[in-house]
């Protein structure tokens, strides 16, 4: 078996402006596959929950853990595995993560009981967290800096494709082969991703006399428990905050305080808290979480508004909801090109302004406009999000030291995941409170709930704009000094 070809340094990979050589194309193709798999794993399982409930003789409340275990594993571990990649080698860890994802997919298909399936899904989530944390980290070592935005846009496109493809592909596979097929389909895809990553990604570089890496085990455990407690607090109870949610949220607060204390004392901390003083990084993480919270509103509020507010059938509702992910899939690459052409800061601001306008439109447009009155702002919101995400990821990852890229990539993905789980809870609660009883509410109540939810979303986007502007101002002030 021959070893992979020696990677070409990024500064030699572009022979002329705008050109991309074969090693870069191969690397981007392998990273695209590694980004597609976690997104597909997230969305494809949802459509199979009813069939799995019947086959495993489990109530729907328990079957939901098939989805929750996957998301919890990603949320709790993504920062830690990103840092581990910096220490032991990103290529080596990414290959391990892809192989683990494939193995866990086989275990999911073979699981004879619900809780063994849930355990296998958690293992699959660990593999997914590795892929999500390290794909963006590889961009800095495989792509010329002038084309970073295009690479980030491509990765965003592949994530959107995975999310969009999951429900349709899952439905076809279940109808033809049964629910096990939605897990087994990952195996050949993971095999292709594994071969491409082994062939095209640059080998890990460690000096002959390099010190043995020190991993912050205590900080890692505390952060994982803290994030798991927060994610559970936000997802259990379907937006209804009971004592269990409050206890978990308090546990997350205590865990966060303990984590900060341990990191200040640790000789080799998982996260150097001083890093968060960097305006671009701290603003990028905060805005990413806020915007992701808003994006979750479309998935939480949209189905109720379309089905019960506008009276659409299930089939038409599904088609309308697919508009957002489809726009994201088509806008990722053009967004990256715009970022490379006009700069991450300018395009990040443009994306946030577009998202603010879309949320205001969803707040103010009357329901009498029907489907066009909902789809047009959603398309603007989704395209603006694609532009913001490409710009924000490019800005945050642009000047990061090579030995911190995995960690920062993990933190970026974590901020997005925390925004999604927060949005599912908070926006769901706001919608439910405004629409009264959503089970028996009249269309007018559904419309009122949708307007209230996106009024809050507008405020969150405006807050993100303020944070973005402040971060940009502080960054420029630091450069002048």
PDB file of C-alpha atoms in Angstrom, residues 18-187:
ATOM      1  CA  UNK A  18      -8.355  32.445  -8.735  1.00  0.00           C
ATOM      2  CA  UNK A  19      -6.853  29.094  -9.770  1.00  0.00           C
ATOM      3  CA  UNK A  20      -7.202  25.934  -7.721  1.00  0.00           C
ATOM      4  CA  UNK A  21      -4.814  23.038  -8.255  1.00  0.00           C
ATOM      5  CA  UNK A  22      -5.642  19.342  -8.148  1.00  0.00           C
ATOM      6  CA  UNK A  23      -4.357  18.771  -4.570  1.00  0.00           C
ATOM      7  CA  UNK A  24      -6.655  21.536  -3.327  1.00  0.00           C
ATOM      8  CA  UNK A  25      -9.640  20.145  -5.259  1.00  0.00           C
ATOM      9  CA  UNK A  26      -9.017  16.694  -3.805  1.00  0.00           C
ATOM     10  CA  UNK A  27      -8.749  18.108  -0.282  1.00  0.00           C
ATOM     11  CA  UNK A  28     -11.946  20.131  -0.687  1.00  0.00           C
ATOM     12  CA  UNK A  29     -13.784  17.102  -2.056  1.00  0.00           C
ATOM     13  CA  UNK A  30     -12.727  14.990   0.941  1.00  0.00           C
ATOM     14  CA  UNK A  31     -13.669  17.764   3.404  1.00  0.00           C
ATOM     15  CA  UNK A  32     -17.031  18.145   1.648  1.00  0.00           C
ATOM     16  CA  UNK A  33     -17.775  14.453   2.186  1.00  0.00           C
ATOM     17  CA  UNK A  34     -16.739  14.763   5.838  1.00  0.00           C
ATOM     18  CA  UNK A  35     -19.159  17.700   6.240  1.00  0.00           C
ATOM     19  CA  UNK A  36     -22.013  15.952   4.407  1.00  0.00           C
ATOM     20  CA  UNK A  37     -22.094  12.875   6.659  1.00  0.00           C
ATOM     21  CA  UNK A  38     -22.844  14.559  10.031  1.00  0.00           C
ATOM     22  CA  UNK A  39     -25.622  16.683   8.491  1.00  0.00           C
ATOM     23  CA  UNK A  40     -27.140  13.623   6.836  1.00  0.00           C
ATOM     24  CA  UNK A  41     -26.921  11.723  10.110  1.00  0.00           C
ATOM     25  CA  UNK A  42     -28.845  14.501  11.836  1.00  0.00           C
ATOM     26  CA  UNK A  43     -31.731  14.823   9.393  1.00  0.00           C
ATOM     27  CA  UNK A  44     -32.205  11.286   8.069  1.00  0.00           C
ATOM     28  CA  UNK A  45     -33.122   9.723  11.431  1.00  0.00           C
ATOM     29  CA  UNK A  46     -36.128  11.980  12.099  1.00  0.00           C
ATOM     30  CA  UNK A  47     -38.191  10.521   9.281  1.00  0.00           C
ATOM     31  CA  UNK A  48     -37.696   6.987  10.619  1.00  0.00           C
ATOM     32  CA  UNK A  49     -38.864   7.599  14.201  1.00  0.00           C
ATOM     33  CA  UNK A  50     -42.433   6.244  13.696  1.00  0.00           C
ATOM     34  CA  UNK A  51     -41.150   3.032  12.067  1.00  0.00           C
ATOM     35  CA  UNK A  52     -38.513   2.538  14.762  1.00  0.00           C
ATOM     36  CA  UNK A  53     -41.115   3.072  17.471  1.00  0.00           C
ATOM     37  CA  UNK A  54     -43.250   0.293  16.000  1.00  0.00           C
ATOM     38  CA  UNK A  55     -40.373  -2.080  15.323  1.00  0.00           C
ATOM     39  CA  UNK A  56     -38.778  -1.661  18.760  1.00  0.00           C
ATOM     40  CA  UNK A  57     -42.109  -1.505  20.647  1.00  0.00           C
ATOM     41  CA  UNK A  58     -41.189   1.788  22.282  1.00  0.00           C
ATOM     42  CA  UNK A  59     -43.262   4.910  23.095  1.00  0.00           C
ATOM     43  CA  UNK A  60     -42.587   7.998  21.035  1.00  0.00           C
ATOM     44  CA  UNK A  61     -41.123   9.881  24.025  1.00  0.00           C
ATOM     45  CA  UNK A  62     -38.410   7.223  24.362  1.00  0.00           C
ATOM     46  CA  UNK A  63     -37.783   6.986  20.621  1.00  0.00           C
ATOM     47  CA  UNK A  64     -36.892  10.683  20.567  1.00  0.00           C
ATOM     48  CA  UNK A  65     -33.656   9.755  22.352  1.00  0.00           C
ATOM     49  CA  UNK A  66     -32.464   8.311  19.032  1.00  0.00           C
ATOM     50  CA  UNK A  67     -32.188  11.892  17.789  1.00  0.00           C
ATOM     51  CA  UNK A  68     -31.298  13.455  21.135  1.00  0.00           C
ATOM     52  CA  UNK A  69     -28.372  11.107  21.888  1.00  0.00           C
ATOM     53  CA  UNK A  70     -26.739  12.029  18.566  1.00  0.00           C
ATOM     54  CA  UNK A  71     -27.123  15.768  19.134  1.00  0.00           C
ATOM     55  CA  UNK A  72     -25.991  15.568  22.761  1.00  0.00           C
ATOM     56  CA  UNK A  73     -22.817  13.704  21.836  1.00  0.00           C
ATOM     57  CA  UNK A  74     -21.940  16.321  19.220  1.00  0.00           C
ATOM     58  CA  UNK A  75     -22.698  19.267  21.498  1.00  0.00           C
ATOM     59  CA  UNK A  76     -20.839  17.891  24.517  1.00  0.00           C
ATOM     60  CA  UNK A  77     -17.695  16.695  22.712  1.00  0.00           C
ATOM     61  CA  UNK A  78     -17.103  18.915  19.692  1.00  0.00           C
ATOM     62  CA  UNK A  79     -14.721  21.366  21.399  1.00  0.00           C
ATOM     63  CA  UNK A  80     -12.742  18.591  23.083  1.00  0.00           C
ATOM     64  CA  UNK A  81     -12.221  16.578  19.898  1.00  0.00           C
ATOM     65  CA  UNK A  82     -11.208  19.737  18.056  1.00  0.00           C
ATOM     66  CA  UNK A  83      -8.493  20.377  20.621  1.00  0.00           C
ATOM     67  CA  UNK A  84      -7.473  16.708  20.575  1.00  0.00           C
ATOM     68  CA  UNK A  85      -6.949  17.004  16.821  1.00  0.00           C
ATOM     69  CA  UNK A  86      -4.572  19.911  17.394  1.00  0.00           C
ATOM     70  CA  UNK A  87      -2.551  17.764  19.803  1.00  0.00           C
ATOM     71  CA  UNK A  88      -2.434  14.295  18.224  1.00  0.00           C
ATOM     72  CA  UNK A  89      -2.863  15.179  14.552  1.00  0.00           C
ATOM     73  CA  UNK A  90      -5.979  16.249  12.667  1.00  0.00           C
ATOM     74  CA  UNK A  91      -5.670  13.834   9.761  1.00  0.00           C
ATOM     75  CA  UNK A  92      -5.201  10.853  12.055  1.00  0.00           C
ATOM     76  CA  UNK A  93      -8.156  11.842  14.224  1.00  0.00           C
ATOM     77  CA  UNK A  94     -10.399  12.643  11.245  1.00  0.00           C
ATOM     78  CA  UNK A  95      -9.747   9.212   9.726  1.00  0.00           C
ATOM     79  CA  UNK A  96     -10.604   7.667  13.103  1.00  0.00           C
ATOM     80  CA  UNK A  97     -13.792   9.736  13.350  1.00  0.00           C
ATOM     81  CA  UNK A  98     -15.000   8.706   9.885  1.00  0.00           C
ATOM     82  CA  UNK A  99     -14.294   5.042  10.627  1.00  0.00           C
ATOM     83  CA  UNK A 100     -16.089   5.335  13.979  1.00  0.00           C
ATOM     84  CA  UNK A 101     -19.098   6.930  12.254  1.00  0.00           C
ATOM     85  CA  UNK A 102     -19.270   4.001   9.804  1.00  0.00           C
ATOM     86  CA  UNK A 103     -18.921   1.392  12.566  1.00  0.00           C
ATOM     87  CA  UNK A 104     -21.576   3.094  14.686  1.00  0.00           C
ATOM     88  CA  UNK A 105     -23.919   3.205  11.671  1.00  0.00           C
ATOM     89  CA  UNK A 106     -23.620  -0.578  11.332  1.00  0.00           C
ATOM     90  CA  UNK A 107     -24.292  -0.991  15.052  1.00  0.00           C
ATOM     91  CA  UNK A 108     -27.389   1.215  14.728  1.00  0.00           C
ATOM     92  CA  UNK A 109     -28.778  -1.009  11.962  1.00  0.00           C
ATOM     93  CA  UNK A 110     -28.084  -4.178  13.973  1.00  0.00           C
ATOM     94  CA  UNK A 111     -29.379  -2.896  17.331  1.00  0.00           C
ATOM     95  CA  UNK A 112     -31.993  -5.333  18.720  1.00  0.00           C
ATOM     96  CA  UNK A 113     -33.409  -2.904  21.296  1.00  0.00           C
ATOM     97  CA  UNK A 114     -34.101   0.800  21.659  1.00  0.00           C
ATOM     98  CA  UNK A 115     -31.431   1.596  24.236  1.00  0.00           C
ATOM     99  CA  UNK A 116     -28.719  -0.247  22.341  1.00  0.00           C
ATOM    100  CA  UNK A 117     -29.735   1.822  19.319  1.00  0.00           C
ATOM    101  CA  UNK A 118     -29.534   5.000  21.430  1.00  0.00           C
ATOM    102  CA  UNK A 119     -26.033   3.996  22.622  1.00  0.00           C
ATOM    103  CA  UNK A 120     -24.947   3.362  19.024  1.00  0.00           C
ATOM    104  CA  UNK A 121     -26.363   6.755  18.009  1.00  0.00           C
ATOM    105  CA  UNK A 122     -24.290   8.421  20.749  1.00  0.00           C
ATOM    106  CA  UNK A 123     -21.211   6.672  19.351  1.00  0.00           C
ATOM    107  CA  UNK A 124     -22.203   7.868  15.886  1.00  0.00           C
ATOM    108  CA  UNK A 125     -22.492  11.388  17.309  1.00  0.00           C
ATOM    109  CA  UNK A 126     -18.908  11.131  18.582  1.00  0.00           C
ATOM    110  CA  UNK A 127     -17.712  10.316  15.066  1.00  0.00           C
ATOM    111  CA  UNK A 128     -19.828  13.179  13.697  1.00  0.00           C
ATOM    112  CA  UNK A 129     -18.343  15.616  16.226  1.00  0.00           C
ATOM    113  CA  UNK A 130     -14.835  14.744  15.017  1.00  0.00           C
ATOM    114  CA  UNK A 131     -15.793  15.423  11.401  1.00  0.00           C
ATOM    115  CA  UNK A 132     -17.581  18.672  12.195  1.00  0.00           C
ATOM    116  CA  UNK A 133     -14.773  19.983  14.392  1.00  0.00           C
ATOM    117  CA  UNK A 134     -11.900  19.214  12.030  1.00  0.00           C
ATOM    118  CA  UNK A 135     -13.227  19.965   8.539  1.00  0.00           C
ATOM    119  CA  UNK A 136     -12.993  23.754   8.936  1.00  0.00           C
ATOM    120  CA  UNK A 137      -9.649  23.387  10.727  1.00  0.00           C
ATOM    121  CA  UNK A 138      -8.212  21.713   7.623  1.00  0.00           C
ATOM    122  CA  UNK A 139      -9.103  24.647   5.373  1.00  0.00           C
ATOM    123  CA  UNK A 140      -6.198  26.720   6.707  1.00  0.00           C
ATOM    124  CA  UNK A 141      -3.648  24.034   5.818  1.00  0.00           C
ATOM    125  CA  UNK A 142      -5.070  22.975   2.442  1.00  0.00           C
ATOM    126  CA  UNK A 143      -6.544  26.075   0.772  1.00  0.00           C
ATOM    127  CA  UNK A 144      -4.809  29.347  -0.215  1.00  0.00           C
ATOM    128  CA  UNK A 145      -5.880  32.185   2.056  1.00  0.00           C
ATOM    129  CA  UNK A 146      -7.412  34.134  -0.837  1.00  0.00           C
ATOM    130  CA  UNK A 147      -9.856  31.285  -1.416  1.00  0.00           C
ATOM    131  CA  UNK A 148     -10.798  30.568   2.198  1.00  0.00           C
ATOM    132  CA  UNK A 149     -14.245  32.129   1.801  1.00  0.00           C
ATOM    133  CA  UNK A 150     -15.061  29.922  -1.185  1.00  0.00           C
ATOM    134  CA  UNK A 151     -13.981  26.846   0.781  1.00  0.00           C
ATOM    135  CA  UNK A 152     -16.129  27.833   3.763  1.00  0.00           C
ATOM    136  CA  UNK A 153     -19.062  28.442   1.436  1.00  0.00           C
ATOM    137  CA  UNK A 154     -18.634  24.999  -0.106  1.00  0.00           C
ATOM    138  CA  UNK A 155     -18.627  23.353   3.324  1.00  0.00           C
ATOM    139  CA  UNK A 156     -21.789  25.281   4.203  1.00  0.00           C
ATOM    140  CA  UNK A 157     -23.379  24.053   0.988  1.00  0.00           C
ATOM    141  CA  UNK A 158     -22.551  20.426   1.776  1.00  0.00           C
ATOM    142  CA  UNK A 159     -24.033  20.766   5.252  1.00  0.00           C
ATOM    143  CA  UNK A 160     -27.224  22.198   3.746  1.00  0.00           C
ATOM    144  CA  UNK A 161     -27.316  19.426   1.125  1.00  0.00           C
ATOM    145  CA  UNK A 162     -27.067  16.790   3.858  1.00  0.00           C
ATOM    146  CA  UNK A 163     -29.855  18.437   5.843  1.00  0.00           C
ATOM    147  CA  UNK A 164     -32.076  18.754   2.753  1.00  0.00           C
ATOM    148  CA  UNK A 165     -31.359  15.284   1.400  1.00  0.00           C
ATOM    149  CA  UNK A 166     -31.941  13.424   4.672  1.00  0.00           C
ATOM    150  CA  UNK A 167     -35.761  13.354   4.913  1.00  0.00           C
ATOM    151  CA  UNK A 168     -36.351  12.533   1.231  1.00  0.00           C
ATOM    152  CA  UNK A 169     -33.628   9.880   1.057  1.00  0.00           C
ATOM    153  CA  UNK A 170     -34.692   8.422   4.393  1.00  0.00           C
ATOM    154  CA  UNK A 171     -38.297   8.102   3.277  1.00  0.00           C
ATOM    155  CA  UNK A 172     -37.330   6.279   0.086  1.00  0.00           C
ATOM    156  CA  UNK A 173     -34.977   3.890   1.901  1.00  0.00           C
ATOM    157  CA  UNK A 174     -37.488   3.048   4.618  1.00  0.00           C
ATOM    158  CA  UNK A 175     -40.243   2.391   2.092  1.00  0.00           C
ATOM    159  CA  UNK A 176     -38.010   0.032   0.100  1.00  0.00           C
ATOM    160  CA  UNK A 177     -35.690  -1.612   2.645  1.00  0.00           C
ATOM    161  CA  UNK A 178     -36.885  -0.775   6.186  1.00  0.00           C
ATOM    162  CA  UNK A 179     -35.592   1.607   8.854  1.00  0.00           C
ATOM    163  CA  UNK A 180     -32.178  -0.093   9.113  1.00  0.00           C
ATOM    164  CA  UNK A 181     -31.311   1.235   5.648  1.00  0.00           C
ATOM    165  CA  UNK A 182     -31.174   4.858   6.866  1.00  0.00           C
ATOM    166  CA  UNK A 183     -28.123   3.900   8.918  1.00  0.00           C
ATOM    167  CA  UNK A 184     -26.531   1.471   6.487  1.00  0.00           C
ATOM    168  CA  UNK A 185     -26.515   4.088   3.711  1.00  0.00           C
ATOM    169  CA  UNK A 186     -23.854   5.926   5.732  1.00  0.00           C
ATOM    170  CA  UNK A 187     -21.393   3.041   5.419  1.00  0.00           C
TER     171      UNK A 187
END
